[in-house]
Coordinates of C-alpha atoms and ligand atoms in Angstrom, one line a residue:
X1 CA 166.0 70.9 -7.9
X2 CA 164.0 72.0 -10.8
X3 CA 164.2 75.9 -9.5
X4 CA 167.9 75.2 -9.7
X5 CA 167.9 74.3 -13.3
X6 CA 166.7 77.5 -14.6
X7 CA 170.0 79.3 -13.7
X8 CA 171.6 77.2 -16.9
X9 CA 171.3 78.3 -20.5
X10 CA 170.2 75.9 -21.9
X11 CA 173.1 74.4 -23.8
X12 CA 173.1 71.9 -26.7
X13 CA 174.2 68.5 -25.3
X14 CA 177.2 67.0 -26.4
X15 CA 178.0 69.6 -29.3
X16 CA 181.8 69.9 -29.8
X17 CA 183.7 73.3 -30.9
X18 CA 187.1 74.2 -29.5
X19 CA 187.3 78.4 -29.5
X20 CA 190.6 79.7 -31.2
X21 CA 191.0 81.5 -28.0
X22 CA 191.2 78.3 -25.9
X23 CA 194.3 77.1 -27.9
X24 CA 196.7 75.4 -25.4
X25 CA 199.7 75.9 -28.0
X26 CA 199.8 79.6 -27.7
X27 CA 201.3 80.7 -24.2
X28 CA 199.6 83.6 -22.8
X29 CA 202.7 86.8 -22.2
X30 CA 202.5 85.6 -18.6
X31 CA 203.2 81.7 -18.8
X32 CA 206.3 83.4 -20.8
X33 CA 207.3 85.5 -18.1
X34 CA 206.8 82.6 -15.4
X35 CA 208.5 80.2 -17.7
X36 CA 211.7 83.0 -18.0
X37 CA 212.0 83.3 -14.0
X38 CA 214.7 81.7 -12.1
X39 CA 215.7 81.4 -8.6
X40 CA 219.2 81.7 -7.6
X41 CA 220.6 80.5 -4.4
X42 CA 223.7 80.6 -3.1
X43 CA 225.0 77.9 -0.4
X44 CA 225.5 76.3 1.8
X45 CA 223.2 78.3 4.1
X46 CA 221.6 78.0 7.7
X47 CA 217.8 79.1 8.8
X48 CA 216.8 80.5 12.0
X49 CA 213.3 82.4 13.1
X50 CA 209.7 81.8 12.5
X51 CA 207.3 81.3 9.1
X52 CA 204.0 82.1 8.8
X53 CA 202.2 79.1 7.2
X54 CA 199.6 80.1 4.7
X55 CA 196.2 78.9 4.2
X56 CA 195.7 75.2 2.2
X57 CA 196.0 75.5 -1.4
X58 CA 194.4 72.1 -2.1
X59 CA 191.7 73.2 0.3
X60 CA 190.7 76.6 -1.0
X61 CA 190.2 74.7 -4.4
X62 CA 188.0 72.6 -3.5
X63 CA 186.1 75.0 -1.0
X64 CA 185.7 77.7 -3.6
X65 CA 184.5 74.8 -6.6
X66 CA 181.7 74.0 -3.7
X67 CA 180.5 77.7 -3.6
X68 CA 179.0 76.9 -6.9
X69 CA 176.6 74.9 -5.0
X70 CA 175.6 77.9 -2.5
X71 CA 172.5 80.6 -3.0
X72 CA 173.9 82.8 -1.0
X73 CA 177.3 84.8 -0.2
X74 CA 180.3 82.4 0.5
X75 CA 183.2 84.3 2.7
X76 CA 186.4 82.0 2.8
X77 CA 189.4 83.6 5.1
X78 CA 192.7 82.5 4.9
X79 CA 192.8 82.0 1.1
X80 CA 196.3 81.6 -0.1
X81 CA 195.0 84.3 -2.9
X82 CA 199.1 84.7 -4.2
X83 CA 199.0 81.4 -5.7
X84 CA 198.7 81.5 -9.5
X85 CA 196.0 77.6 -8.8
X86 CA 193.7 80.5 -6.7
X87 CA 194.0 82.7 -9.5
X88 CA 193.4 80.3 -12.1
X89 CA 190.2 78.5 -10.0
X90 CA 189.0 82.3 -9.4
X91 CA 189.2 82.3 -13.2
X92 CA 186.9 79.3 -13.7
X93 CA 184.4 80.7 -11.3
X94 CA 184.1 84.5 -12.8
X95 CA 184.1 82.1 -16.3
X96 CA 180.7 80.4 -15.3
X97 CA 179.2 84.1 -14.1
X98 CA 180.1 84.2 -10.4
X99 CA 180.5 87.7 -8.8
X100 CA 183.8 87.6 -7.0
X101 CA 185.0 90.3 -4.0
X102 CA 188.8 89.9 -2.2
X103 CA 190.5 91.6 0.0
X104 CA 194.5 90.9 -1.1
X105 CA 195.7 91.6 2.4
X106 CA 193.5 89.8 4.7
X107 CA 193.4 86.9 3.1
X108 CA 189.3 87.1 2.5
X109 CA 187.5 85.9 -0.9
X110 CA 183.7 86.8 -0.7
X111 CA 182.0 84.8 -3.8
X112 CA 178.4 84.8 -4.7
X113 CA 177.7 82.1 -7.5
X114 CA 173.9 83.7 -7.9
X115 CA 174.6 84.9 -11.4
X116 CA 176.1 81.9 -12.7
X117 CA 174.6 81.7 -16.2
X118 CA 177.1 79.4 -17.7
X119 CA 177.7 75.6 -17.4
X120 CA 181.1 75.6 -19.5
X121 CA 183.9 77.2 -17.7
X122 CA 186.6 78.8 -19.7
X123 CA 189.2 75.5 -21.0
X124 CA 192.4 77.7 -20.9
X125 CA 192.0 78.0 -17.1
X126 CA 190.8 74.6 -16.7
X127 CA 194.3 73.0 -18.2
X128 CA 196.0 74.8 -16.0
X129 CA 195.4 73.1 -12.5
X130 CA 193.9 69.5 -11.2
X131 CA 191.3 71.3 -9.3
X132 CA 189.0 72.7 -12.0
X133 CA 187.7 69.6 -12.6
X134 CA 186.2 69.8 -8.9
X135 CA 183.4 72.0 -10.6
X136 CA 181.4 69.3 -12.7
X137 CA 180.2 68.0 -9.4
X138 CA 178.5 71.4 -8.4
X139 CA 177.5 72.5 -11.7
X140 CA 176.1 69.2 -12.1
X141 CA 174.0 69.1 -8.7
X142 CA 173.2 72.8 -8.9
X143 CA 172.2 73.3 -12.7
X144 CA 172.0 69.6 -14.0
X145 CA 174.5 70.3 -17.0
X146 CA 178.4 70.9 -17.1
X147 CA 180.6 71.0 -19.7
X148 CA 184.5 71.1 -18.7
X149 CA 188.0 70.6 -19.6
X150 CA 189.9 67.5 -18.7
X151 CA 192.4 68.4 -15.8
X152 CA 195.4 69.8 -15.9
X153 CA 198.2 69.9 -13.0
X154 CA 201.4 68.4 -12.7
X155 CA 202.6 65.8 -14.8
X156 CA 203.2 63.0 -12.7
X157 CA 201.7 60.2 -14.0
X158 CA 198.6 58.9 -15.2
X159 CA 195.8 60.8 -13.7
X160 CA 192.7 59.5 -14.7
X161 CA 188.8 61.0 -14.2
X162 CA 187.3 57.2 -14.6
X163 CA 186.4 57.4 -10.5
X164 CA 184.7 60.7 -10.8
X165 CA 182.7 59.5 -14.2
X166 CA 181.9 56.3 -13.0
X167 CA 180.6 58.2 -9.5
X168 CA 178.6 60.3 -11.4
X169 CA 176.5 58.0 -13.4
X170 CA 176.1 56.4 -9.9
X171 CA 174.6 59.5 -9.1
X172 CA 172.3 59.5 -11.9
X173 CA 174.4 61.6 -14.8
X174 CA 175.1 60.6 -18.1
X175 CA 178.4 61.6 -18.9
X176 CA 180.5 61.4 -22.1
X177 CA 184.1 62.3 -23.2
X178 CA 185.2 63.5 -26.5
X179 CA 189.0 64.0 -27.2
X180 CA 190.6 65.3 -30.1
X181 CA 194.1 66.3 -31.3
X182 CA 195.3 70.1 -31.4
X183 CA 198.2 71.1 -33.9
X184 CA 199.0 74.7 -33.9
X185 CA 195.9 76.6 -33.2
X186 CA 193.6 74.4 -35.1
X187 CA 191.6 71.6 -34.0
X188 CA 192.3 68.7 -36.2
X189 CA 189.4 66.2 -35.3
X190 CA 187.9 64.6 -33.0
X191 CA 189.5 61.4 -31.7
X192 CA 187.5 59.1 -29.6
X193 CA 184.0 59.4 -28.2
X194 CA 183.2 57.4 -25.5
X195 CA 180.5 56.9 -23.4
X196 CA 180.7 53.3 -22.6
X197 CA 181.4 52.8 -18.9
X198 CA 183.7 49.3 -19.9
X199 CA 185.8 50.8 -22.8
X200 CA 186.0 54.3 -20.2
X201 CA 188.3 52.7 -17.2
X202 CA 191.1 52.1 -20.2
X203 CA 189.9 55.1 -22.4
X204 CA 190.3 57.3 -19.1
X205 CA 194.2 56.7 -19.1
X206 CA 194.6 59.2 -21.9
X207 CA 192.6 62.2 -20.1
X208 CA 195.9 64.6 -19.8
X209 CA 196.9 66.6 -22.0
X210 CA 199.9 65.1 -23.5
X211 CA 201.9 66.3 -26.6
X212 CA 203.9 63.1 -28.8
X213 CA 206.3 63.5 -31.5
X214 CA 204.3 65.0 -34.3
X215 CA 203.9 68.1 -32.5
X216 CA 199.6 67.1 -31.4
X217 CA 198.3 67.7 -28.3
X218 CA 195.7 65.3 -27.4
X219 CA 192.8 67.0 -25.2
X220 CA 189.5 66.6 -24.2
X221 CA 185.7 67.4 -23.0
X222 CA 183.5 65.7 -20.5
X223 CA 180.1 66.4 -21.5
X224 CA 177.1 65.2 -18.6
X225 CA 174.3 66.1 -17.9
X226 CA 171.5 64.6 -15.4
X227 CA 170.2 61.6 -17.1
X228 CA 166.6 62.4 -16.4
X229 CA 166.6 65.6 -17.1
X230 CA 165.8 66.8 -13.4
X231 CA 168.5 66.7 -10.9
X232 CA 171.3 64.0 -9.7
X233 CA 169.8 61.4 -7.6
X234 CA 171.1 59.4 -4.5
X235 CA 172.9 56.4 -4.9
X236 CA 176.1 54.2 -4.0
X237 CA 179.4 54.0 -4.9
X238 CA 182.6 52.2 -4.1
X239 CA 186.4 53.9 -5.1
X240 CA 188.8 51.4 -6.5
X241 CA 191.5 53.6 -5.2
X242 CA 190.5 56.6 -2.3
X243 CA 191.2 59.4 -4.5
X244 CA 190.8 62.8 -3.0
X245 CA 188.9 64.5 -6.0
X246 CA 186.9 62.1 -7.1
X247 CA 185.5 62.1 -3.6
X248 CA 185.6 65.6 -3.1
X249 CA 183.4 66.2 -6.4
X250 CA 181.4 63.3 -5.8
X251 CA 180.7 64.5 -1.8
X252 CA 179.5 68.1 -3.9
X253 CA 177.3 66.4 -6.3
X254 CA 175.6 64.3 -3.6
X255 CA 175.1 66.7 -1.1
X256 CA 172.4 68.4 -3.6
X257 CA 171.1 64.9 -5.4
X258 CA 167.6 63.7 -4.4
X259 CA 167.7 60.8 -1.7
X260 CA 170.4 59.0 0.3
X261 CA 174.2 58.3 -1.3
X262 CA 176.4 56.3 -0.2
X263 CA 180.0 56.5 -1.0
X264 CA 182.7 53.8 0.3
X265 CA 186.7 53.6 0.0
X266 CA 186.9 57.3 0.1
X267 CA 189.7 59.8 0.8
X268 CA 190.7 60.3 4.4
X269 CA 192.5 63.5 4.2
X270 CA 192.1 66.5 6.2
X271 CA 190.4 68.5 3.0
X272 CA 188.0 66.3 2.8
X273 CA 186.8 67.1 6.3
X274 CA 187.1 70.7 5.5
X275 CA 185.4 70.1 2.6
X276 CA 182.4 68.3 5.0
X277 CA 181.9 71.3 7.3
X278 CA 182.0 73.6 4.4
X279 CA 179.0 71.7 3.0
X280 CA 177.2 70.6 6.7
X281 CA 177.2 74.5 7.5
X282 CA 175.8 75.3 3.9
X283 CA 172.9 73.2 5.5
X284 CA 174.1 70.1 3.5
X285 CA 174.2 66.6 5.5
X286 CA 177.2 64.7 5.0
X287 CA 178.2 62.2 7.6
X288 CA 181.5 59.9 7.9
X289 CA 184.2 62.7 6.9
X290 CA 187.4 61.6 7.8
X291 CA 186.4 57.5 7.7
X292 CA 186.6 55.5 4.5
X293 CA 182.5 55.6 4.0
X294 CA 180.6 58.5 3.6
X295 CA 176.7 59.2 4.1
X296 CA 175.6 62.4 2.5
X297 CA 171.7 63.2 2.5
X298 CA 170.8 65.7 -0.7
X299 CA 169.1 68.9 -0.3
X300 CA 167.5 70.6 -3.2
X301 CA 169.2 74.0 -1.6
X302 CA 172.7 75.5 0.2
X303 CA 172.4 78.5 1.6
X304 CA 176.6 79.2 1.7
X305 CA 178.3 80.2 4.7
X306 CA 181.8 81.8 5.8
X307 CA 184.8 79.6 6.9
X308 CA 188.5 79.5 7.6
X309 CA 190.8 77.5 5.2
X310 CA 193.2 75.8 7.9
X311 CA 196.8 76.0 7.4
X312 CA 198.3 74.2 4.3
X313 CA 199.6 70.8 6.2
X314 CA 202.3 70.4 2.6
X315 CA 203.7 73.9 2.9
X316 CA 204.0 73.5 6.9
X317 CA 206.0 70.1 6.2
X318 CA 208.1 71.4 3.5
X319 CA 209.5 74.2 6.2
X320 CA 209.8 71.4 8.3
X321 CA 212.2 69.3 6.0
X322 CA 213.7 72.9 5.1
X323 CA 214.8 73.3 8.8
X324 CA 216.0 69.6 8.7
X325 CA 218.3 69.6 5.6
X326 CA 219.9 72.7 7.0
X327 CA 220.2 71.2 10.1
X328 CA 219.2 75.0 11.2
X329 CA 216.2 75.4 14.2
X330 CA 213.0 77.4 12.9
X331 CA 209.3 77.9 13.8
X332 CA 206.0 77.7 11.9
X333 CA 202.8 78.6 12.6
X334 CA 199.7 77.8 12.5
X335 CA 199.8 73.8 12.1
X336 CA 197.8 71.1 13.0
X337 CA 200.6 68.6 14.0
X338 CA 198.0 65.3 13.8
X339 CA 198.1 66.1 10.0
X340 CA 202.1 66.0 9.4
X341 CA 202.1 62.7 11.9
X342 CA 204.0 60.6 9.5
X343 CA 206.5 63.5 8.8
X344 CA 207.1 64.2 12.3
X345 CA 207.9 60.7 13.3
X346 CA 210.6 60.1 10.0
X347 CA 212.3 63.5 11.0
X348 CA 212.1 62.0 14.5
X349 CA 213.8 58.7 13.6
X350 CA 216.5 60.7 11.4
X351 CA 217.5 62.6 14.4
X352 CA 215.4 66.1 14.1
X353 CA 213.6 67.6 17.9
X354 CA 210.7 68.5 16.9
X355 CA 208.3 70.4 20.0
X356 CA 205.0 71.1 20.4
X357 CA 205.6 74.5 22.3
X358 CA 202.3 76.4 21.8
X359 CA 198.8 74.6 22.4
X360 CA 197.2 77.6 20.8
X361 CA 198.4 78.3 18.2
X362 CA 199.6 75.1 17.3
X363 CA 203.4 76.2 16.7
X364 CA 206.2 73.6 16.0
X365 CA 209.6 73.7 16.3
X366 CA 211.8 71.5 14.3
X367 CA 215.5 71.7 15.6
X368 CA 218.2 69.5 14.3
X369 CA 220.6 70.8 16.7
X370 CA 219.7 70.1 20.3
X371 CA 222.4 71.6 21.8
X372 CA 225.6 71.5 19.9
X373 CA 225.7 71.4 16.2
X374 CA 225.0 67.8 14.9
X375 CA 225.3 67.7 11.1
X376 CA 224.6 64.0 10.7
X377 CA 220.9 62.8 10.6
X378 CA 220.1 59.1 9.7
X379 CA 218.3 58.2 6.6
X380 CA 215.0 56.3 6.8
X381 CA 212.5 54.8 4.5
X382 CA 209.4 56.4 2.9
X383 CA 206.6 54.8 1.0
X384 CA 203.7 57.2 0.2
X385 CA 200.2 56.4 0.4
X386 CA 196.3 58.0 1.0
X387 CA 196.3 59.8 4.6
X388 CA 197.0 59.0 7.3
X389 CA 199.9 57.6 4.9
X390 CA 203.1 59.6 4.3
X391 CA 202.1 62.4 1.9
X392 CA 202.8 61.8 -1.3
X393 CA 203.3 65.6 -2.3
X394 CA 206.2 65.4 0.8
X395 CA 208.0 63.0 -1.0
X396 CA 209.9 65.1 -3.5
X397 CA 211.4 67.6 -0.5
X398 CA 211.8 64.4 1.3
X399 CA 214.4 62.8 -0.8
X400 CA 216.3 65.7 -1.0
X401 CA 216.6 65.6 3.0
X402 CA 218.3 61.7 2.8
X403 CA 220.2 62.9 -0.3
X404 CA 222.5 64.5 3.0
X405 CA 221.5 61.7 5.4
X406 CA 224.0 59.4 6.6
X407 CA 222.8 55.4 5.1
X408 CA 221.1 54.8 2.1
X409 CA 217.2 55.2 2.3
X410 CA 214.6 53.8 0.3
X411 CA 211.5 56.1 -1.1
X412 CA 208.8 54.2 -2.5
X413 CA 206.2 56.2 -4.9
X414 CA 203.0 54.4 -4.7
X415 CA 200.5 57.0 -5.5
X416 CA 201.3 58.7 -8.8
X417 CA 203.5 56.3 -11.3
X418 CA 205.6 59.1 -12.6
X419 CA 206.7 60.9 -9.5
X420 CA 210.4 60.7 -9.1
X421 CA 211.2 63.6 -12.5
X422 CA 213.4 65.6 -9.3
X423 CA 216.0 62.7 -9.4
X424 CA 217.7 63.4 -12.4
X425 CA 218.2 67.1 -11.0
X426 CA 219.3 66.2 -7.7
X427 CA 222.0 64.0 -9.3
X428 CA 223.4 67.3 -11.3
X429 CA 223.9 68.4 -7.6
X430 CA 226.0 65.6 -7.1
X431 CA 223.3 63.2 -5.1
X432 CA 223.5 59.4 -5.7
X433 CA 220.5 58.4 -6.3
X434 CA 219.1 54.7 -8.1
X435 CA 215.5 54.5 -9.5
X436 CA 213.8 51.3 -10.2
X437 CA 210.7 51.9 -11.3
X438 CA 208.4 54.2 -8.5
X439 CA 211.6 53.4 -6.5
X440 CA 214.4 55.3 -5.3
X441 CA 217.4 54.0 -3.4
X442 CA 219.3 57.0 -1.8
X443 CA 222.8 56.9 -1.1
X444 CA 223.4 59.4 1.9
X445 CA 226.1 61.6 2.5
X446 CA 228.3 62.1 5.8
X447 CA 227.7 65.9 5.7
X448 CA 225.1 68.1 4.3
X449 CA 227.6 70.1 2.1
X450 CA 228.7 67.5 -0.1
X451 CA 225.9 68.8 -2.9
X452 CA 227.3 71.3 -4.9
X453 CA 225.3 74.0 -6.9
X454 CA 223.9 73.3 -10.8
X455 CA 221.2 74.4 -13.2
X456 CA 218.4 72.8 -12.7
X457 CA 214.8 73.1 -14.3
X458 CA 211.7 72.2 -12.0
X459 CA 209.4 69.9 -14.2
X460 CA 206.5 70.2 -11.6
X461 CA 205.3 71.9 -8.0
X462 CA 206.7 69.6 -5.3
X463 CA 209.1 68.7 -7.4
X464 CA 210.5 72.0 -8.0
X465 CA 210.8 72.6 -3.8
X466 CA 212.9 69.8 -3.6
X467 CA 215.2 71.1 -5.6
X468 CA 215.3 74.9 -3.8
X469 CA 215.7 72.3 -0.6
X470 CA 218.5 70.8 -2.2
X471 CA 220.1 74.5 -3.4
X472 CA 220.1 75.7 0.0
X473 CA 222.9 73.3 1.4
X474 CA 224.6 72.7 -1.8
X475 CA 227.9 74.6 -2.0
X476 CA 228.2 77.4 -4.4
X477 CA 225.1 78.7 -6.9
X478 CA 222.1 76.8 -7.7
X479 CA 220.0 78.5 -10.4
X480 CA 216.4 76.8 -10.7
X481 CA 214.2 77.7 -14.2
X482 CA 211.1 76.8 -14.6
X483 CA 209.5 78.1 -11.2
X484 CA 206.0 78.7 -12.3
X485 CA 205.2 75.3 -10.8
X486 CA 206.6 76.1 -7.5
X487 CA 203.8 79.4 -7.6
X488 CA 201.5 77.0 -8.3
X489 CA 201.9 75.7 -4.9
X490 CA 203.5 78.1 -2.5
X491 CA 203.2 81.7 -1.4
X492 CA 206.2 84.0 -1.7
X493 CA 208.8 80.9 -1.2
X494 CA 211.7 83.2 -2.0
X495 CA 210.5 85.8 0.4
X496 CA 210.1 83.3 3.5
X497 CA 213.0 82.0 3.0
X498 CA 215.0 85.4 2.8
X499 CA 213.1 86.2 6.3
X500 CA 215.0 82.9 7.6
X501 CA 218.3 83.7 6.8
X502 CA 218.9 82.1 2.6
X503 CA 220.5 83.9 0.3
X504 CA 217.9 83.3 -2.4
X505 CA 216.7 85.6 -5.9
X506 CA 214.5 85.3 -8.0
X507 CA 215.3 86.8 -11.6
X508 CA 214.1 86.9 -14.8
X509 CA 216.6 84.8 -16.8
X510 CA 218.0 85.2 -20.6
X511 CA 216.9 83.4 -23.3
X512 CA 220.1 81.4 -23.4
X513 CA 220.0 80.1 -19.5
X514 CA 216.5 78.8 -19.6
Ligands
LIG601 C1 195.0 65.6 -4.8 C2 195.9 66.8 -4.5 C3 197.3 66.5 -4.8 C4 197.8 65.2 -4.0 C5 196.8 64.1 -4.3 C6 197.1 62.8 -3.5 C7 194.3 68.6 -5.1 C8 194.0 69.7 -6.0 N1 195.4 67.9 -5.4 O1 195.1 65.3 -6.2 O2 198.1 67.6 -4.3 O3 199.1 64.9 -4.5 O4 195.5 64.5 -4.0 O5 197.2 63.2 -2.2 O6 193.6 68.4 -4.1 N2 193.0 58.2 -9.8 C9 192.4 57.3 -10.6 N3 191.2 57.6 -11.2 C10 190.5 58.8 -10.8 C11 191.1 59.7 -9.9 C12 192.4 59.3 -9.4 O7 192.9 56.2 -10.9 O8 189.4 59.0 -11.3 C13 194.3 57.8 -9.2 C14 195.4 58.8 -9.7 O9 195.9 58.5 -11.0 C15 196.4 58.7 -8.7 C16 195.7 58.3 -7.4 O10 194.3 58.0 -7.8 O11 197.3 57.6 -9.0 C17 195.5 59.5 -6.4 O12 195.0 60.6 -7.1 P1 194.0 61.6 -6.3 O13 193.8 61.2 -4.9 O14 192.7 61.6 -7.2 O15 194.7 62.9 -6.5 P2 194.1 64.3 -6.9 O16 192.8 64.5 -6.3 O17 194.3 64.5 -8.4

């Protein structure tokens, strides 16, 4: 551990000064460009061949935050490298010092952290994704400091860091978050400093980045360091709530801590266990991936080692609710069915075949029209929650499938608080839709073609696929702005679905449409 700490500068604890460059208020040329891109699509329209799924988006994150933890080389294939989150988690890595190799066209990121000098990454590319924040766990394990952005991501709700600060200290860190208010380009002051673990669990609440009427963002810093000044150290923790990052980044920070830890009520989902063989073939020893309690021995080194990011199980899904809403018959490929279990039997119940025809290569085909054309699939209910649950990043794309679904469904949000922002689009389509508070009551529709195209803006990533589901059966021209999100989160969407058959563009739009 203390061989470790020398790859650090040293770095002045707790000292707060926001760089002009960092400025969150001034878009960089290519947010603008994102920002000005549309989609057009023109309805209603049918699907037919095969998609190559790409690698796991939410996966690679966390898999390439872990390579901070690695001596040696890391190789990762299958890296969905045309997502601007890769881009922007690449970013953060080459930030801290970390020499990074890719091959575009095979998919391959070769990282070696060796050089990592730095313990701040840069905060411009932090507030761009949710996954950044995965690094304080590494950084902290591996160099015993780390000074990082709060999150950004999709605005969806609340999405507090109290689990992952709270964790930490279990693991032996003192950790301390400083906000303060941006106007323009200048930092006004500093707001609250915390580091009080009673006053944090309510304090958290405010992490995001949030802008209020007078024009000030409010942002912040967590500041930690390893309370003894050596390394993290072993030690137990339960999660309120099984969030995936928090037990991602705390799985990272104990697989290098000194001694035994113990963490309970963790995430269940499939990235977690890739996360787990990641580490266990770095030479880590975490046990229990995949169960709600993990056991995760520290060693003071990780060699690194080269792996395969499996398929992303939300992209695969979305294709699959693409191919239902159209009622058309497509194939993906590669993708673990056991994963999209709770997707496969709703699409079931509404009326979709969905086969197994390749053990292999793990192909499914999802056909809504057996034999003869059947336009009218039955609604059914959906309530998200933790795997094995019903993903919550499935539920946007979902609701626009039972916006053409005979019955009225209900779609319960009951991960993130603030997850329903696609209804009031869908409506301008001409779906009926009720919301009560994370709860939506959809009206179906006898026949898939009584949408009809709008303008629409996507306010966030899964968010913004429901709507290009919706544009694809709505009759007429449906022209989407604000597709940066959808980037965020899938690889050449326009593109894929052009190879299946949509009439769908992607343009940059004029000032006046956006
Ligand atoms: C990850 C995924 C995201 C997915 C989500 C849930 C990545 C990069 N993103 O996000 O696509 O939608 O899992 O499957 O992997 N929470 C707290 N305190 C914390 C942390 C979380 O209260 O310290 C709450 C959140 O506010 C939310 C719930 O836990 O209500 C679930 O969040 P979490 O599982 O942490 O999601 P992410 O890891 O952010």
């Amino acid at each position: 551990m203390a061989t470790s700490l020398c790859y650090a500068k040293p770095l002045k604890p707790f000292s707060l000064r926001l760089p002009q460059t960092q400025n969150p208020q001034i878009p960089t040329q290519t947010t603008q460009i994102r920002e000005a891109e549309t989609l057009t699509i023109t309805g209603p329209t049918q699907l037919s061949g095969h998609v190559p799924i790409s690698g796991s988006k939410n996966s690679s994150l966390c898999l390439l935050a872990a390579t901070l933890l690695c001596s040696n080389s890391c190789l990762l294939h299958n890296v969905p490298t045309g997502l601007s989150d890769t881009k922007a988690m690449l970013s953060i890595l080459r930030s801290l010092g970390a020499k990074i190799e890719f091959n575009e066209r095979n998919k391959e990121i070769l990282v070696n952290t060796d050089g990592v000098g730095r313990v701040e990454p840069c905060l411009e590319e932090m507030r761009k994704i949710r996954g950044g924040f995965f690094v304080i766990g590494p950084l902290l394990a591996r160099f015993g400091e780390a000074v990082v952005g709060l999150p950004g991501g999709c605005d969806i709700g609340e999405r507090p860091v109290d689990l992952y600060v709270r964790g930490l200290r279990a693991l032996g860190a003192a950790v301390e978050i400083s906000y303060f208010l941006i106007c323009g380009n200048r930092l006004c002051k500093p707001t609250i400093s915390h580091s009080n673990t009673e006053k944090m669990a309510g304090i958290a609440n405010f992490c995001i980045i949030t802008s209020d009427d007078t024009g000030l963002q409010r942002d912040g810093r967590v500041l930690a360091h390893s309370a003894n000044g050596k390394g993290l150290v072993g030690g137990s923790f339960h999660l309120d709530f099984p969030s995936v990052g928090a037990t991602e980044t705390l799985m990272m920070a104990a697989s290098m801590a000194d001694g035994v830890t113990v963490l309970s009520n963790v995430a269940k989902e499939p990235e977690v266990i890739d996360l787990a063989r990641f580490l266990n073939d770095s030479g880590a020893c975490v046990y229990g991936a995949g169960s709600d309690k993990l056991l995760i021995k520290g060693k003071c080194q990780l060699r690194g080692c080269e792996c395969y990011v499996p398929p992303d199980r939300i992209e695969a899904g979305t294709f699959m609710l693409a191919a239902a809403i159209t009622r058309s018959l497509i194939s993906i490929s590669p993708v673990t069915p056991s994963h999209l279990s709770c997707l496969i039997d709703k699409l079931k119940i509404a009326g979709c075949k969905i086969t197994r025809c390749n053990n292999d290569t793990l192909e499914v085909r999802v056909s809504a029209i057996p034999e003869n054309v059947c336009e009218n699939l039955r609604g059914f209910n959906v309530r998200t929650s933790p795997f094995p649950g019903f993903p919550t990043d499935l539920q946007p794309p979902t609701m626009a499938l039972l916006t053409t679904c005979s019955g009225s469904s209900i779609v319960e949000e009951s991960v993130f608080d603030r997850r329903l922002g696609h209804v009031r689009e869908l409506q301008k389509l001409g779906a009926k839709i009720q919301v009560c508070g994370s709860t939506a009551l959809v009206f179906g529709r006898e026949t898939r073609s009584a949408l009809h195209g709008s303008q629409l803006r996507a306010a966030d990533l899964r968010g913004g696929v429901a709507l290009v589901l919706a544009g694809l059966v709505a009759e007429g021209t449906t022209q989407i702005s604000g597709i940066g999100h959808i980037g965020r989160g899938y690889e050449n969407l326009d593109t894929k679905l052009q190879f299946l058959g949509a009439d769908i563009k992607r343009s940059i739009a004029m000032a006046s449409q956006l």
